[in-house]
mmCIF file of C-alpha atoms and ligand atoms in Angstrom:
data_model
loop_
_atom_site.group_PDB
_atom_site.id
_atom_site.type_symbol
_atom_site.label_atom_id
_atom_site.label_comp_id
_atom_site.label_asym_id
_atom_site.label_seq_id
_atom_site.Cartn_x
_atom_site.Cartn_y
_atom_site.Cartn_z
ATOM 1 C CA UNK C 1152 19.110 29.568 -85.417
ATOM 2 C CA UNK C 1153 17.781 26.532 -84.236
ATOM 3 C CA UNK C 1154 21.063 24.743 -83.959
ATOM 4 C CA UNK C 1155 21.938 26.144 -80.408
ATOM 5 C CA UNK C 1156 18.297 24.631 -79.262
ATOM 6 C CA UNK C 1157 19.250 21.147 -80.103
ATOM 7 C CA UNK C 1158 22.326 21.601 -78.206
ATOM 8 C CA UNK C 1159 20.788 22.171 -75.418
ATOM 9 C CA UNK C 1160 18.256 19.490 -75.932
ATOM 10 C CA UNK C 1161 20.895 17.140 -76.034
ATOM 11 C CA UNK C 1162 23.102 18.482 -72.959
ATOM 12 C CA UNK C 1163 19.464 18.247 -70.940
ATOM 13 C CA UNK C 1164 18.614 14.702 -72.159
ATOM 14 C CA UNK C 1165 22.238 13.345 -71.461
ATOM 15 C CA UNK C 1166 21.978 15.113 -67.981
ATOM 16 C CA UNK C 1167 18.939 13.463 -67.226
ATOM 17 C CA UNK C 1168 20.134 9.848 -68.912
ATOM 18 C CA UNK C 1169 23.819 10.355 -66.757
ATOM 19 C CA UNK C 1170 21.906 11.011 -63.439
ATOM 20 C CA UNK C 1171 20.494 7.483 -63.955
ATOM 21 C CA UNK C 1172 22.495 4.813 -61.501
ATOM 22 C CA UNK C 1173 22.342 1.013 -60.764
ATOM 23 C CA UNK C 1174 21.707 0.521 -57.015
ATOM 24 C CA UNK C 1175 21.886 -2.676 -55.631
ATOM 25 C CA UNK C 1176 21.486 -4.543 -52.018
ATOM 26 C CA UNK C 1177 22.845 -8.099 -50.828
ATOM 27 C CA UNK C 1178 20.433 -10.131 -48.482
ATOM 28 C CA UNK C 1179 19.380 -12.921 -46.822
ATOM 29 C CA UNK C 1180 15.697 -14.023 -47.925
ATOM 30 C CA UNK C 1181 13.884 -16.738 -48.043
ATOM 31 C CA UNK C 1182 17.193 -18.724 -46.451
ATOM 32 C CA UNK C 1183 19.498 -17.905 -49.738
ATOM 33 C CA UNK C 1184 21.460 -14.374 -50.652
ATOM 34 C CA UNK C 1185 19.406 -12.124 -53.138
ATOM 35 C CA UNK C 1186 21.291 -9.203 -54.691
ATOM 36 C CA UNK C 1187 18.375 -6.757 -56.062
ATOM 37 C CA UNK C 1188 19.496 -3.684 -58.239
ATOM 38 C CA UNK C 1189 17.019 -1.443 -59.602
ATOM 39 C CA UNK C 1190 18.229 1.577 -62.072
ATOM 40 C CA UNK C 1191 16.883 5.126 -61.331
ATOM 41 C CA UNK C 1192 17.658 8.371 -60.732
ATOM 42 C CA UNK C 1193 18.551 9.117 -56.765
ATOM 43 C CA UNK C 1194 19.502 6.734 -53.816
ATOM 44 C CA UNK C 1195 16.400 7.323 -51.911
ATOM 45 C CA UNK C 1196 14.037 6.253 -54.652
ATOM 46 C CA UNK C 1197 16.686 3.198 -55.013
ATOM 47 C CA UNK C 1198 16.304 2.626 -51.340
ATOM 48 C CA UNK C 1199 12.436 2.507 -51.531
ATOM 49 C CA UNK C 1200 12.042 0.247 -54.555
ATOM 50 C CA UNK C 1201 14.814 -2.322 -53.205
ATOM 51 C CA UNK C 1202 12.455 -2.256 -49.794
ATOM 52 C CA UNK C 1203 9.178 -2.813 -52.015
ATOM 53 C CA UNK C 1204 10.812 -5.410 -53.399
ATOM 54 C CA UNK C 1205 12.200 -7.283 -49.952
ATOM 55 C CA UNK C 1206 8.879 -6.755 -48.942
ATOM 56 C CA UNK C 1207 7.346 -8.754 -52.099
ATOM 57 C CA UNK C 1208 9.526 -11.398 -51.315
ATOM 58 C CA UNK C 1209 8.865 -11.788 -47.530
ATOM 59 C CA UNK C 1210 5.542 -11.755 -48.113
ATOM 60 C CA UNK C 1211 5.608 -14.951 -51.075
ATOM 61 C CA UNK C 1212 8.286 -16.550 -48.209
ATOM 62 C CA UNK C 1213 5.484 -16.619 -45.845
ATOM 63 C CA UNK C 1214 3.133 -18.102 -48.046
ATOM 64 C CA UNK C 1215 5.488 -20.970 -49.565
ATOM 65 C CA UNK C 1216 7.551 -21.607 -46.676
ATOM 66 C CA UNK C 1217 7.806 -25.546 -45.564
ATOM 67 C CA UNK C 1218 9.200 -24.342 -42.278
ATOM 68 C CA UNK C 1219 6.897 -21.659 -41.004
ATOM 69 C CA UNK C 1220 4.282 -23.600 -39.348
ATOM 70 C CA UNK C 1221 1.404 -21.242 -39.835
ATOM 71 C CA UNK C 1222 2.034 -20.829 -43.552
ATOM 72 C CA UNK C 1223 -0.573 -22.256 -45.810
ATOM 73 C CA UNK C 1224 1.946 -24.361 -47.188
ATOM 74 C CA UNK C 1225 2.003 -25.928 -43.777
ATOM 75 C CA UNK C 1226 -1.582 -26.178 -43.298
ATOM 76 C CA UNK C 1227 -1.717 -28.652 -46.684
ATOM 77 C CA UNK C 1228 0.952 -30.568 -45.431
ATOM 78 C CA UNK C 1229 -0.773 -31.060 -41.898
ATOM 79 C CA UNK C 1230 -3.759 -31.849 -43.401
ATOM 80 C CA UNK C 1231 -2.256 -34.354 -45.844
ATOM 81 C CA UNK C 1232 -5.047 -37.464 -45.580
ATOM 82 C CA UNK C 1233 -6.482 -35.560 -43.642
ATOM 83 C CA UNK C 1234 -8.725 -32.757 -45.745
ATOM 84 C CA UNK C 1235 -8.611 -30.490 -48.234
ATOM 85 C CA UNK C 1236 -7.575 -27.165 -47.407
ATOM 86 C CA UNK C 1237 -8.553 -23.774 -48.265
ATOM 87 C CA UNK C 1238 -5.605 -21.520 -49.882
ATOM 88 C CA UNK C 1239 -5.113 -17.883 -51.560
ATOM 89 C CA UNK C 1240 -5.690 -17.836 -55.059
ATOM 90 C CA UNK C 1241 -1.800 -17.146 -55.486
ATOM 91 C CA UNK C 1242 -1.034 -20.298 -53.725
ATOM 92 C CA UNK C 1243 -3.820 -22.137 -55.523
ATOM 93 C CA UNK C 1244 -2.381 -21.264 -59.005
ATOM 94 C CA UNK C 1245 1.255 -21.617 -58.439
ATOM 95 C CA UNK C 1246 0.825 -25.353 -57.377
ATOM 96 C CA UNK C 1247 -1.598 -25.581 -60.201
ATOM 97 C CA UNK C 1248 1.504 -24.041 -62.649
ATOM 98 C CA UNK C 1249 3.617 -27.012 -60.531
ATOM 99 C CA UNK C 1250 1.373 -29.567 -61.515
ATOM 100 C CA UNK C 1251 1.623 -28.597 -65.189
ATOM 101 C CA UNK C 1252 5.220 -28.430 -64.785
ATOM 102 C CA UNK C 1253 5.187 -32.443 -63.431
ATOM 103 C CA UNK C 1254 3.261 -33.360 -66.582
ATOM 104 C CA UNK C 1255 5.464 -31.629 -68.873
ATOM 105 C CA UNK C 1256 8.903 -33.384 -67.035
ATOM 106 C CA UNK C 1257 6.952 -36.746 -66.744
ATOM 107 C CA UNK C 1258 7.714 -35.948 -63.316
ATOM 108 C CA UNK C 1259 10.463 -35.683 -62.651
ATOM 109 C CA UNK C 1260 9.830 -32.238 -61.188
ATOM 110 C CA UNK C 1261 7.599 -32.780 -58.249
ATOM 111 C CA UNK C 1262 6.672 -30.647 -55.542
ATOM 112 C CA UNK C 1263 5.755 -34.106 -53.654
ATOM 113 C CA UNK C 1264 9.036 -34.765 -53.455
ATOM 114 C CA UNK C 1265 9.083 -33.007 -50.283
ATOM 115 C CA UNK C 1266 8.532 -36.420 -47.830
ATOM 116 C CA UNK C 1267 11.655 -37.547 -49.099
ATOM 117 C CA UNK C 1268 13.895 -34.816 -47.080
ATOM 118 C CA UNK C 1269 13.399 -37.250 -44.067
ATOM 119 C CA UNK C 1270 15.823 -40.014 -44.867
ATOM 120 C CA UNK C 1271 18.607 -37.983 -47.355
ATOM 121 C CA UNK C 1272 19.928 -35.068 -45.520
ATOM 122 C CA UNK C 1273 22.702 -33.130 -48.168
ATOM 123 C CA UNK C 1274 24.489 -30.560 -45.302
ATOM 124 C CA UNK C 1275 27.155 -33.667 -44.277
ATOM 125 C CA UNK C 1276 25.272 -34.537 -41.406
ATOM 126 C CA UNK C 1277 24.801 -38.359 -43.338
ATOM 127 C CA UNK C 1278 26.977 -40.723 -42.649
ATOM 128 C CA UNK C 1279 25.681 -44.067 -44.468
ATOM 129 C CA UNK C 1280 23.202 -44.770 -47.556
ATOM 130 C CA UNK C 1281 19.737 -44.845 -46.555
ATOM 131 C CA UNK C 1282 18.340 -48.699 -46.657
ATOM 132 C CA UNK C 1283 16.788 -49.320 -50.142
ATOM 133 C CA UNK C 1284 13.321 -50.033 -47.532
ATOM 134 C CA UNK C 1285 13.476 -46.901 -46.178
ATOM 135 C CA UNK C 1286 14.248 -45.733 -49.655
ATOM 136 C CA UNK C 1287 10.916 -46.866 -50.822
ATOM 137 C CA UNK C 1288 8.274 -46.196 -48.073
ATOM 138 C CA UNK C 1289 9.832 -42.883 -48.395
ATOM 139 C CA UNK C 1290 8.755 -42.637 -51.934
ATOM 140 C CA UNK C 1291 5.420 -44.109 -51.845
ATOM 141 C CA UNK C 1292 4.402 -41.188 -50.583
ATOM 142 C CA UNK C 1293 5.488 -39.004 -53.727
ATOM 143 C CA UNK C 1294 3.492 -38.679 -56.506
ATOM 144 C CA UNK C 1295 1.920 -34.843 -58.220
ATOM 145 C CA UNK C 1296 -0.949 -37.481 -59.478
ATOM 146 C CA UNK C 1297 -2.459 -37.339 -55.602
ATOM 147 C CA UNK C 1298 -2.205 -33.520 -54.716
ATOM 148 C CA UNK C 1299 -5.760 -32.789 -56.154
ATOM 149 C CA UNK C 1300 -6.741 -29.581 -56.457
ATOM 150 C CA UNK C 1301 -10.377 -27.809 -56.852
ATOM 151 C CA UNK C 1302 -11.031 -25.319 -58.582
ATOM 152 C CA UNK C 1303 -14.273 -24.418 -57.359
ATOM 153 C CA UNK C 1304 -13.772 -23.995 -53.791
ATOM 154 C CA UNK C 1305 -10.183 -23.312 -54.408
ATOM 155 C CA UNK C 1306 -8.824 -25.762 -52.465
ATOM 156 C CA UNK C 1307 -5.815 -28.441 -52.237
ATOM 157 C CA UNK C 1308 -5.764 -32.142 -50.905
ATOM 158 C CA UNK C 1309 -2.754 -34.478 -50.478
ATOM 159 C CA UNK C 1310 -4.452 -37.690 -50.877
ATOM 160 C CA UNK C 1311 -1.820 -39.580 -48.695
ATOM 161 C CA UNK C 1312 -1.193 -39.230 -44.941
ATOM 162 C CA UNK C 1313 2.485 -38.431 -44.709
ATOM 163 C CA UNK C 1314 2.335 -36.746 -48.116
ATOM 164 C CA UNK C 1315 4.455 -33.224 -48.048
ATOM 165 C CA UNK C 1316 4.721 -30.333 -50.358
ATOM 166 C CA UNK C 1317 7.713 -27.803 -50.890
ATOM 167 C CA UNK C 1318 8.780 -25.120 -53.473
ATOM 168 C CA UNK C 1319 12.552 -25.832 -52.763
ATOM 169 C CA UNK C 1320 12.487 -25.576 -56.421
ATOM 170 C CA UNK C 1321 10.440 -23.055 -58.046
ATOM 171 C CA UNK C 1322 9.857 -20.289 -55.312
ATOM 172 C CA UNK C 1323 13.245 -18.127 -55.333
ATOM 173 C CA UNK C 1324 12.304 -18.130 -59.202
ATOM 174 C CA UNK C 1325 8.819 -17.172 -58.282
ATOM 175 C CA UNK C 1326 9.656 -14.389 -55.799
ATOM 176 C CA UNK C 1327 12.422 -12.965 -58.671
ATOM 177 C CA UNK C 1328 9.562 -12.845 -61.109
ATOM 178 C CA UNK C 1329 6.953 -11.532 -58.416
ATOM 179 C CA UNK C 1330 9.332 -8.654 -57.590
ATOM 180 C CA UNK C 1331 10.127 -7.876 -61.129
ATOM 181 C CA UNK C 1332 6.654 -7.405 -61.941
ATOM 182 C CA UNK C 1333 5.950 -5.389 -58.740
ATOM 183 C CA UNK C 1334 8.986 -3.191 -59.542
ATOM 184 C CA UNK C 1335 7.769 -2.594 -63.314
ATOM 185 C CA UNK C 1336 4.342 -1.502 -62.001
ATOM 186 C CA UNK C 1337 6.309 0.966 -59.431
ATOM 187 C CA UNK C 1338 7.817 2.861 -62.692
ATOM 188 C CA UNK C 1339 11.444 1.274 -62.683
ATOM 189 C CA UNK C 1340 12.880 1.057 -65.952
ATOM 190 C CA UNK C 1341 15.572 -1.541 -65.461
ATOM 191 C CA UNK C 1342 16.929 -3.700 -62.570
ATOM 192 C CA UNK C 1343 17.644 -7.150 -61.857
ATOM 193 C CA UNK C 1344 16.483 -9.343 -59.031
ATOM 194 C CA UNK C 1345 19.197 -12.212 -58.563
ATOM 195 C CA UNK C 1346 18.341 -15.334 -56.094
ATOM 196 C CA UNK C 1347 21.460 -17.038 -55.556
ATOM 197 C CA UNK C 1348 21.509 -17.613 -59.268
ATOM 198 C CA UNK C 1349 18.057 -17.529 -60.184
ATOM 199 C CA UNK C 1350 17.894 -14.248 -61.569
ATOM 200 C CA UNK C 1351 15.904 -12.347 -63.643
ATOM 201 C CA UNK C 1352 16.639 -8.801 -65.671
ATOM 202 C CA UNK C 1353 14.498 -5.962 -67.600
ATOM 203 C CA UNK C 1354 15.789 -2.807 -68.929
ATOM 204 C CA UNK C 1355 19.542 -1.904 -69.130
ATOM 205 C CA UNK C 1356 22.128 -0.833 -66.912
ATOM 206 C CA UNK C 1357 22.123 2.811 -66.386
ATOM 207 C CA UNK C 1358 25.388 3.376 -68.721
ATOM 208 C CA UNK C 1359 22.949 1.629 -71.467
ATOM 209 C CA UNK C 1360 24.447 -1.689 -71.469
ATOM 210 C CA UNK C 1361 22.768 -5.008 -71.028
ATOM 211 C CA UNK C 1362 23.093 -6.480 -67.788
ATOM 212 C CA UNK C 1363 25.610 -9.495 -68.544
ATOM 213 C CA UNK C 1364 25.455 -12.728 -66.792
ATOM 214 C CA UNK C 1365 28.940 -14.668 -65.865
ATOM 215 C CA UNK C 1366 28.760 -18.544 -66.504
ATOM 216 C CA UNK C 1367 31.179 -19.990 -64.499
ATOM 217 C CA UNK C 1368 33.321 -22.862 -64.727
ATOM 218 C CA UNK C 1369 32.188 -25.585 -61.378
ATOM 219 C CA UNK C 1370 35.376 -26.520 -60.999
ATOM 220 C CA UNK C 1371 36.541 -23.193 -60.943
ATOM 221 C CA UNK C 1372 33.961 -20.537 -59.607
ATOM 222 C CA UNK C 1373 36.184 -17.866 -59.971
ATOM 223 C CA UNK C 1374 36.892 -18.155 -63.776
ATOM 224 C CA UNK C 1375 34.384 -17.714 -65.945
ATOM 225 C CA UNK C 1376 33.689 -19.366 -69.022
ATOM 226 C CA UNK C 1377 31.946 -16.299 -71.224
ATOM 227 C CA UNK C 1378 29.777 -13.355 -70.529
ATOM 228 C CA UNK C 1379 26.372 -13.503 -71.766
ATOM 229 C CA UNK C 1380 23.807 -10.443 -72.182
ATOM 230 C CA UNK C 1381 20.430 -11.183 -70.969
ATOM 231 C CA UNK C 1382 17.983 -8.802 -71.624
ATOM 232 C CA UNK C 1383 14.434 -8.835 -69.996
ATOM 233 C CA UNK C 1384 14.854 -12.121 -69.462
ATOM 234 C CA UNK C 1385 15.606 -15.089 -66.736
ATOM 235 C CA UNK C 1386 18.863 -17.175 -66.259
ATOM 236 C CA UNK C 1387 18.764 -19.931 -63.577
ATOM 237 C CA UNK C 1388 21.506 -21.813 -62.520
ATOM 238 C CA UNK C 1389 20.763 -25.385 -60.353
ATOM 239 C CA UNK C 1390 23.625 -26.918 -59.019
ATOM 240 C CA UNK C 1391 25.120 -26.147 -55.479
ATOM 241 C CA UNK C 1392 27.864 -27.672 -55.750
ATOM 242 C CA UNK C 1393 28.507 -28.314 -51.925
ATOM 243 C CA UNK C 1394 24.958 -30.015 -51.581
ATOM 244 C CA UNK C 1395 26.031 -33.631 -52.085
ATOM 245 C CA UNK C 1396 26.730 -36.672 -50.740
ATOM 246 C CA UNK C 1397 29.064 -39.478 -51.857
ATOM 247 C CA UNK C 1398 28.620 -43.352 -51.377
ATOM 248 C CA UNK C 1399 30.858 -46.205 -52.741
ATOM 249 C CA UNK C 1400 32.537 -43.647 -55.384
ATOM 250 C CA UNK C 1401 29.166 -42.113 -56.118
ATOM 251 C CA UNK C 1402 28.347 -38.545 -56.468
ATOM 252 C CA UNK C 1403 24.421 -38.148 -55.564
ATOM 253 C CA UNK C 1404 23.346 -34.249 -55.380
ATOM 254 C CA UNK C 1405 20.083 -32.710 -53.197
ATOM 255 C CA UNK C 1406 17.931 -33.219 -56.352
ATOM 256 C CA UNK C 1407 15.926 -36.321 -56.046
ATOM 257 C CA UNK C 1408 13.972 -38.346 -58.614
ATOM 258 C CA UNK C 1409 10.662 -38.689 -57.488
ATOM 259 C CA UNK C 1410 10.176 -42.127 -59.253
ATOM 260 C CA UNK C 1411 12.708 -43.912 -57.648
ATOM 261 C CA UNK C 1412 13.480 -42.079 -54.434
ATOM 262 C CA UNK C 1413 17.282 -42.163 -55.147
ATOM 263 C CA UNK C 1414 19.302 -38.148 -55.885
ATOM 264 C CA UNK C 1415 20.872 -37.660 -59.169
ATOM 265 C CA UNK C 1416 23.744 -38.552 -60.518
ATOM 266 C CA UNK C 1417 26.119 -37.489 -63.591
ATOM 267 C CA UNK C 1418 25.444 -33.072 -63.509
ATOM 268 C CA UNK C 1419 27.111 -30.852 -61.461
ATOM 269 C CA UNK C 1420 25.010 -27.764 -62.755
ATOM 270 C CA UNK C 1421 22.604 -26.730 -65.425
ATOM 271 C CA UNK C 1422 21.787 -23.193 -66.451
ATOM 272 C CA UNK C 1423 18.245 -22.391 -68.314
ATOM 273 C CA UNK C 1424 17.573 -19.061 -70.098
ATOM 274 C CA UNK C 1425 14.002 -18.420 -70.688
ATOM 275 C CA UNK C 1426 11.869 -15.688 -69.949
ATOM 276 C CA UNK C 1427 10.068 -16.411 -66.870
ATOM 277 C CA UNK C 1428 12.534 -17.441 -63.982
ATOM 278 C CA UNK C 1429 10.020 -19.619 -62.090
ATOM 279 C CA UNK C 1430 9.881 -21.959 -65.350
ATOM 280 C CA UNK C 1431 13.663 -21.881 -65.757
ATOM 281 C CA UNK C 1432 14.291 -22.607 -61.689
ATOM 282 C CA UNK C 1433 11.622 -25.920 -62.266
ATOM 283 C CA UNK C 1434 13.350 -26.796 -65.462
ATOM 284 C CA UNK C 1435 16.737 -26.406 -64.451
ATOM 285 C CA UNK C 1436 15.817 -28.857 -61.057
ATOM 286 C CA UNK C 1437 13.921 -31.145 -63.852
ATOM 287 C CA UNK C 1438 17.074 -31.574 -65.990
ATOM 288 C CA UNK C 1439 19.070 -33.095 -63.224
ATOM 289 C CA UNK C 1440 17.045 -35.893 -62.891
ATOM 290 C CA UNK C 1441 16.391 -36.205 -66.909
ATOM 291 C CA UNK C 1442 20.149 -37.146 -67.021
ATOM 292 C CA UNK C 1443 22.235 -34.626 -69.934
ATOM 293 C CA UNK C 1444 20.712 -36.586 -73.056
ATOM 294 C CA UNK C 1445 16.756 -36.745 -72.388
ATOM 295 C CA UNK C 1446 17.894 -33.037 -70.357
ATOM 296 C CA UNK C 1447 19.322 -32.135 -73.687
ATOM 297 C CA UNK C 1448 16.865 -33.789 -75.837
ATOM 298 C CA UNK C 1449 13.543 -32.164 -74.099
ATOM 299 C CA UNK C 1450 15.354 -28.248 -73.704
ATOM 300 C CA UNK C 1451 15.588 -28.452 -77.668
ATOM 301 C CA UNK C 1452 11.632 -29.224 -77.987
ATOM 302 C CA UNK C 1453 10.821 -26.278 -75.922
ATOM 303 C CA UNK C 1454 10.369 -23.222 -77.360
ATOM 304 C CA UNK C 1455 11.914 -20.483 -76.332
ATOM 305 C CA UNK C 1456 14.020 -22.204 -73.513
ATOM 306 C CA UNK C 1457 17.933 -22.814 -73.418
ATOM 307 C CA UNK C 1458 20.228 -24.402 -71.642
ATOM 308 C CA UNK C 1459 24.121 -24.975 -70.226
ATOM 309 C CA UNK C 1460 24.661 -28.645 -68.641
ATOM 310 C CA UNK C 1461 27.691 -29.236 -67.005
ATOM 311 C CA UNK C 1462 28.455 -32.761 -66.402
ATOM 312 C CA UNK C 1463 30.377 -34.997 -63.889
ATOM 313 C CA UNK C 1464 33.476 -34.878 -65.822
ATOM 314 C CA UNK C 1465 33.340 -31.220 -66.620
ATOM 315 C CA UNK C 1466 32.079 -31.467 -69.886
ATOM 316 C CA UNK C 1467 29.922 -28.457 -71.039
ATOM 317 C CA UNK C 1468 26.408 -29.291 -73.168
ATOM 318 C CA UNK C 1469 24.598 -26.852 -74.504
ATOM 319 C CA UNK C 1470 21.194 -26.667 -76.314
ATOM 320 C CA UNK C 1471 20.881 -25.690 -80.294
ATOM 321 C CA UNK C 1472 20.677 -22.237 -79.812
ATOM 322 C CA UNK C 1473 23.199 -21.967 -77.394
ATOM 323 C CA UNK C 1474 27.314 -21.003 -78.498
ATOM 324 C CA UNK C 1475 29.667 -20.522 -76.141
ATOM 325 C CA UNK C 1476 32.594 -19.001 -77.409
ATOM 326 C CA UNK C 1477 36.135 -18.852 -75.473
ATOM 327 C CA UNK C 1478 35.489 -21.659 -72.520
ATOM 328 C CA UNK C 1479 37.504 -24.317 -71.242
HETATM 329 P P1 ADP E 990 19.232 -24.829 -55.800
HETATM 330 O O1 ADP E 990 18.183 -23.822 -55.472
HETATM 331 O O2 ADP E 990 19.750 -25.555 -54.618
HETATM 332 O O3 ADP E 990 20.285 -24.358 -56.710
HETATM 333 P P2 ADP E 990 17.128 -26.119 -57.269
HETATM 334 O O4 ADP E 990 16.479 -24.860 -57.709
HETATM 335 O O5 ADP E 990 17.318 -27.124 -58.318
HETATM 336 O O6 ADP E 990 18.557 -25.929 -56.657
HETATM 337 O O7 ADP E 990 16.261 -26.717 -56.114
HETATM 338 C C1 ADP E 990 16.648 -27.870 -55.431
HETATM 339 C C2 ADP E 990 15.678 -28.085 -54.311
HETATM 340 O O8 ADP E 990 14.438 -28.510 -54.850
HETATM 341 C C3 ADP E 990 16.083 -29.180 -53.363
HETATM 342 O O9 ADP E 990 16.903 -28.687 -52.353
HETATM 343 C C4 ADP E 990 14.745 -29.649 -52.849
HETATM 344 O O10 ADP E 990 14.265 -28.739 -51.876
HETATM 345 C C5 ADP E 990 13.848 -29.521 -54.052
HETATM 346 N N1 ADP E 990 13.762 -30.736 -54.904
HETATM 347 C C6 ADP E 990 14.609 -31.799 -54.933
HETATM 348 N N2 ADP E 990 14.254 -32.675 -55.873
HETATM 349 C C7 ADP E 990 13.148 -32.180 -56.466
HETATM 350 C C8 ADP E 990 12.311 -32.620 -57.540
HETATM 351 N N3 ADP E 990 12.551 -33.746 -58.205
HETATM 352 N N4 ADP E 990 11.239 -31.845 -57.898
HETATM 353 C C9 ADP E 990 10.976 -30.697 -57.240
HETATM 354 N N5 ADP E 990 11.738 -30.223 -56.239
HETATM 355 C C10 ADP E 990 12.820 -30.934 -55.861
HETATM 356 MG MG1 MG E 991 15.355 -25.159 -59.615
#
């Protein structure tokens, strides 16, 4: 008797699971394409969530943004030598998670790093190596030990005049993780909110698979090397490969180390899996400047934290818990 009841259970469920779709959007935001997909159950609830989410993101752009002269980013960076300056607590604590982030990378992730955009430009518009002079006034002014923060009055000082701040490489992993979390609170199961590479995943596609991630070959962005799953969980790719400049033979890319003033050399990209995409976005920047061994040698202290270098000759590294079956 009760057989026909379960039937029905089960037609109702799968009808209910089935209605379930992945809808997604392409966009420009804070100056780089973000694809968001959320998973639910009709296009106008898709519609709304994707706009809650652009919303979350325009809304972090405004705080963070270098270029937006009334942001509070801007209003340190005027003030640098100048005074400390009052922020939102969410500013306050990200540069506060930066800071930690310099310490742990002996820093070679710095925020600070920003005064050096003046004299190395990476969208072809250099034409000759900067002098090694201008190379080091540029970097005297860099240096996470001299943006002092206060807790108390929740405030942030950049002890030198000339000093600069920018999130070039932690906010699009930021805003993925901000939007997540906004999106989870809204209800929605599964989705993924992708930042020209920086991307972070919960839940499962609506047919019940993982979301998969492509890592693709640099040299050949069209074939990939294997298909990961990634389930709620970040994977951050560094590594454009047309920001670059090349002098005497040398390949230097738009990540710069901080101690000497001079771009990287030797990686073409690194890809970190952890779980929070604003640590993987820092770490991956950190790991071009580390160079692939220390890169490779600090990932496999980390807990929790993975990683894909790819090196100037195309060579593939990967940390300890990372195999990567069928490349080349
Ligand atoms: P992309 O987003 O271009 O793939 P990243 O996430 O690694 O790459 O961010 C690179 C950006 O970070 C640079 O364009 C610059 O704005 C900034 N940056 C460069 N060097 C450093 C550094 N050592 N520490 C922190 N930020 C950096
Ligand atoms: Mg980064």
């Amino acid at each position: 008797m009760y057989k026909p009841f379960v039937l029905i259970g089960l037609m109702l469920f799968s009808l209910v699971s089935f209605s379930q779709q992945n809808y997604k959007r392409t966009l420009k935001l804070m100056g780089s394409r973000f694809d968001i997909t959320v998973v639910t159950n009709s296009e106008e609830k898709g519609n709304e969530y994707i706009n809650q989410a652009i919303s979350e993101i325009s809304r972090i752009e405004k705080v963070i943004s270098s270029w937006d002269p009334n942001s509070e980013t801007s209003q340190i960076n005027k003030n640098a030598g100048i005074q400390p300056v009052k922020v939102s607590k969410e500013l306050y604590n990200l540069i506060e998670r930066a800071l930690a982030i310099s310490k742990l990378t002996n820093g070679a992730f710095d925020i600070s790093y920003a005064s050096m955009d003046k004299i190395w430009k990476f969208d072809g518009s250099m034409k000759k190596m900067p002098s090694e002079d201008d190379i080091k006034s540029s970097v005297a002014k860099v240096g996470y030990q001299n943006i002092i923060l206060d807790k108390e009055h929740q405030t942030v000082f950049l002890k030198l005049k000339g000093m600069k701040i920018g999130f070039g490489a932690i906010g699009k992993g930021y805003a993925a993780d901000r939007a997540k979390k906004l999106l989870i609170n809204k209800g929605v199961k599964a989705g993924i909110i992708n930042a020209s590479g920086d991307l972070n995943t919960w839940g499962k596609q609506a047919n019940g698979e993982d979301w998969m991630v492509a890592i693709t070959n640099p040299l050949n962005k069209k074939k990939a090397f294997s298909w990961l799953p990634v389930y709620n969980s970040a994977v951050v790719t560094s590594g454009n490969y047309e920001k670059f400049v090349r002098f005497n033979g040398v390949r230097y890319s738009h990540i710069i180390d901080p101690r000497t003033g001079y771009p990287s050399t030797g990686i073409i990209s690194v890809t970190i899996f952890t779980s929070k995409a604003e640590l993987a976005d820092a770490i991956s920047t950190s790991i071009f400047v580390m160079g692939v061994e220390t890169g490779l040698d600090f990932i496999n202290q980390l807990k929790g934290v993975e990683c894909i270098i790819v090196d100037e000759s195309n060579k593939v590294h990967t940390s300890k818990n990372i195999q990567l079956e069928n490349y080349k």
